[in-house]
PDB file of C-alpha atoms in Angstrom:
ATOM      1  CA  UNK A   1      77.300  17.898  46.201  1.00 50.00           C
ATOM      2  CA  UNK A   2      75.841  15.844  49.058  1.00 48.00           C
ATOM      3  CA  UNK A   3      77.924  17.771  51.557  1.00 47.00           C
ATOM      4  CA  UNK A   4      76.528  21.073  50.301  1.00 38.00           C
ATOM      5  CA  UNK A   5      72.958  19.777  50.564  1.00 37.00           C
ATOM      6  CA  UNK A   6      73.606  18.409  54.049  1.00 39.00           C
ATOM      7  CA  UNK A   7      75.169  21.719  55.103  1.00 35.00           C
ATOM      8  CA  UNK A   8      72.165  23.645  53.736  1.00 37.00           C
ATOM      9  CA  UNK A   9      69.767  21.338  55.576  1.00 40.00           C
ATOM     10  CA  UNK A  10      71.650  21.773  58.855  1.00 38.00           C
ATOM     11  CA  UNK A  11      71.744  25.549  58.401  1.00 40.00           C
ATOM     12  CA  UNK A  12      67.994  25.624  57.699  1.00 41.00           C
ATOM     13  CA  UNK A  13      67.177  23.602  60.804  1.00 37.00           C
ATOM     14  CA  UNK A  14      69.502  25.710  62.962  1.00 38.00           C
ATOM     15  CA  UNK A  15      68.002  28.970  61.733  1.00 37.00           C
ATOM     16  CA  UNK A  16      64.458  27.720  62.388  1.00 37.00           C
ATOM     17  CA  UNK A  17      65.435  26.789  65.954  1.00 36.00           C
ATOM     18  CA  UNK A  18      66.671  30.317  66.633  1.00 39.00           C
ATOM     19  CA  UNK A  19      63.724  31.970  64.871  1.00 42.00           C
ATOM     20  CA  UNK A  20      61.142  29.864  66.729  1.00 41.00           C
ATOM     21  CA  UNK A  21      61.181  31.559  70.140  1.00 46.00           C
ATOM     22  CA  UNK A  22      60.873  35.041  68.620  1.00 46.00           C
ATOM     23  CA  UNK A  23      57.807  34.076  66.588  1.00 47.00           C
ATOM     24  CA  UNK A  24      56.251  32.148  69.493  1.00 48.00           C
ATOM     25  CA  UNK A  25      56.010  35.322  71.563  1.00 61.00           C
ATOM     26  CA  UNK A  26      52.502  35.767  72.957  1.00 70.00           C
ATOM     27  CA  UNK A  27      50.984  39.207  73.159  1.00 91.00           C
ATOM     28  CA  UNK A  28      48.109  40.594  75.170  1.00 94.00           C
ATOM     29  CA  UNK A  29      45.805  43.449  74.233  1.00 93.00           C
ATOM     30  CA  UNK A  30      43.215  45.490  76.038  1.00 95.00           C
ATOM     31  CA  UNK A  31      39.976  45.630  74.091  1.00 94.00           C
ATOM     32  CA  UNK A  32      37.001  47.908  74.804  1.00 94.00           C
ATOM     33  CA  UNK A  33      33.427  46.839  74.086  1.00 92.00           C
ATOM     34  CA  UNK A  34      31.568  49.708  72.395  1.00 89.00           C
ATOM     35  CA  UNK A  35      28.095  49.011  73.747  1.00 88.00           C
ATOM     36  CA  UNK A  36      29.076  48.689  77.432  1.00 90.00           C
ATOM     37  CA  UNK A  37      32.449  50.430  77.744  1.00 91.00           C
ATOM     38  CA  UNK A  38      33.893  47.377  79.481  1.00 92.00           C
ATOM     39  CA  UNK A  39      37.605  46.762  78.891  1.00 93.00           C
ATOM     40  CA  UNK A  40      38.947  43.239  78.716  1.00 93.00           C
ATOM     41  CA  UNK A  41      42.409  41.694  78.437  1.00 94.00           C
ATOM     42  CA  UNK A  42      42.663  39.552  75.320  1.00 92.00           C
ATOM     43  CA  UNK A  43      45.375  37.023  74.493  1.00 92.00           C
ATOM     44  CA  UNK A  44      46.293  37.085  70.800  1.00 83.00           C
ATOM     45  CA  UNK A  45      47.402  33.448  71.012  1.00 85.00           C
ATOM     46  CA  UNK A  46      43.794  32.282  71.439  1.00 83.00           C
ATOM     47  CA  UNK A  47      42.357  30.429  68.488  1.00 80.00           C
ATOM     48  CA  UNK A  48      39.222  32.561  68.147  1.00 81.00           C
ATOM     49  CA  UNK A  49      38.646  36.308  68.326  1.00 82.00           C
ATOM     50  CA  UNK A  50      35.911  37.742  70.581  1.00 82.00           C
ATOM     51  CA  UNK A  51      32.456  37.156  69.127  1.00 80.00           C
ATOM     52  CA  UNK A  52      30.824  40.326  67.778  1.00 82.00           C
ATOM     53  CA  UNK A  53      27.127  40.520  67.035  1.00 82.00           C
ATOM     54  CA  UNK A  54      24.748  43.424  66.481  1.00 79.00           C
ATOM     55  CA  UNK A  55      25.759  46.429  68.575  1.00 81.00           C
ATOM     56  CA  UNK A  56      28.266  44.365  70.547  1.00 84.00           C
ATOM     57  CA  UNK A  57      31.527  45.339  68.849  1.00 90.00           C
ATOM     58  CA  UNK A  58      34.961  45.982  70.284  1.00 92.00           C
ATOM     59  CA  UNK A  59      38.080  47.982  69.500  1.00 91.00           C
ATOM     60  CA  UNK A  60      41.674  47.298  70.457  1.00 92.00           C
ATOM     61  CA  UNK A  61      42.720  50.171  72.738  1.00 93.00           C
ATOM     62  CA  UNK A  62      46.314  49.191  73.499  1.00 92.00           C
ATOM     63  CA  UNK A  63      49.497  48.154  71.806  1.00 92.00           C
ATOM     64  CA  UNK A  64      50.584  44.513  72.247  1.00 92.00           C
ATOM     65  CA  UNK A  65      51.917  43.878  75.739  1.00 94.00           C
ATOM     66  CA  UNK A  66      54.216  40.930  76.524  1.00 94.00           C
ATOM     67  CA  UNK A  67      52.585  39.778  79.788  1.00 94.00           C
ATOM     68  CA  UNK A  68      49.092  39.430  81.197  1.00 94.00           C
ATOM     69  CA  UNK A  69      50.159  41.415  84.252  1.00 95.00           C
ATOM     70  CA  UNK A  70      51.124  44.437  82.160  1.00 95.00           C
ATOM     71  CA  UNK A  71      47.854  44.262  80.217  1.00 95.00           C
ATOM     72  CA  UNK A  72      45.868  43.970  83.453  1.00 95.00           C
ATOM     73  CA  UNK A  73      47.678  46.981  84.937  1.00 95.00           C
ATOM     74  CA  UNK A  74      46.851  48.997  81.818  1.00 95.00           C
ATOM     75  CA  UNK A  75      43.217  47.934  82.074  1.00 95.00           C
ATOM     76  CA  UNK A  76      43.099  49.161  85.682  1.00 94.00           C
ATOM     77  CA  UNK A  77      44.732  52.437  84.625  1.00 94.00           C
ATOM     78  CA  UNK A  78      42.116  52.947  81.888  1.00 93.00           C
ATOM     79  CA  UNK A  79      39.361  52.369  84.457  1.00 93.00           C
ATOM     80  CA  UNK A  80      40.947  54.998  86.704  1.00 93.00           C
ATOM     81  CA  UNK A  81      40.941  57.457  83.790  1.00 92.00           C
ATOM     82  CA  UNK A  82      37.235  56.656  83.204  1.00 92.00           C
ATOM     83  CA  UNK A  83      37.948  55.340  79.707  1.00 91.00           C
ATOM     84  CA  UNK A  84      36.509  51.959  80.749  1.00 90.00           C
ATOM     85  CA  UNK A  85      33.507  51.190  82.928  1.00 87.00           C
ATOM     86  CA  UNK A  86      34.744  47.896  84.326  1.00 80.00           C
TER      87      UNK A  86
END
């Protein structure tokens, strides 16, 4: 019985080690502020979301991107398409 419990414990620890890197993946988004049209790269790993008050609200305008560089390139592309002001 102890062997089975020890085997289960080892299997649980091993599976959490392999599942950890996949869940620790950080994503970046491009958000667009409604009142100014400014687009901003936002890291979903940050503890707090952007502060919204009054007419200053935002919308997520991209899918999650794995790197800051990719999110920044998308932000520049959106500016070129005139979907963002800055």
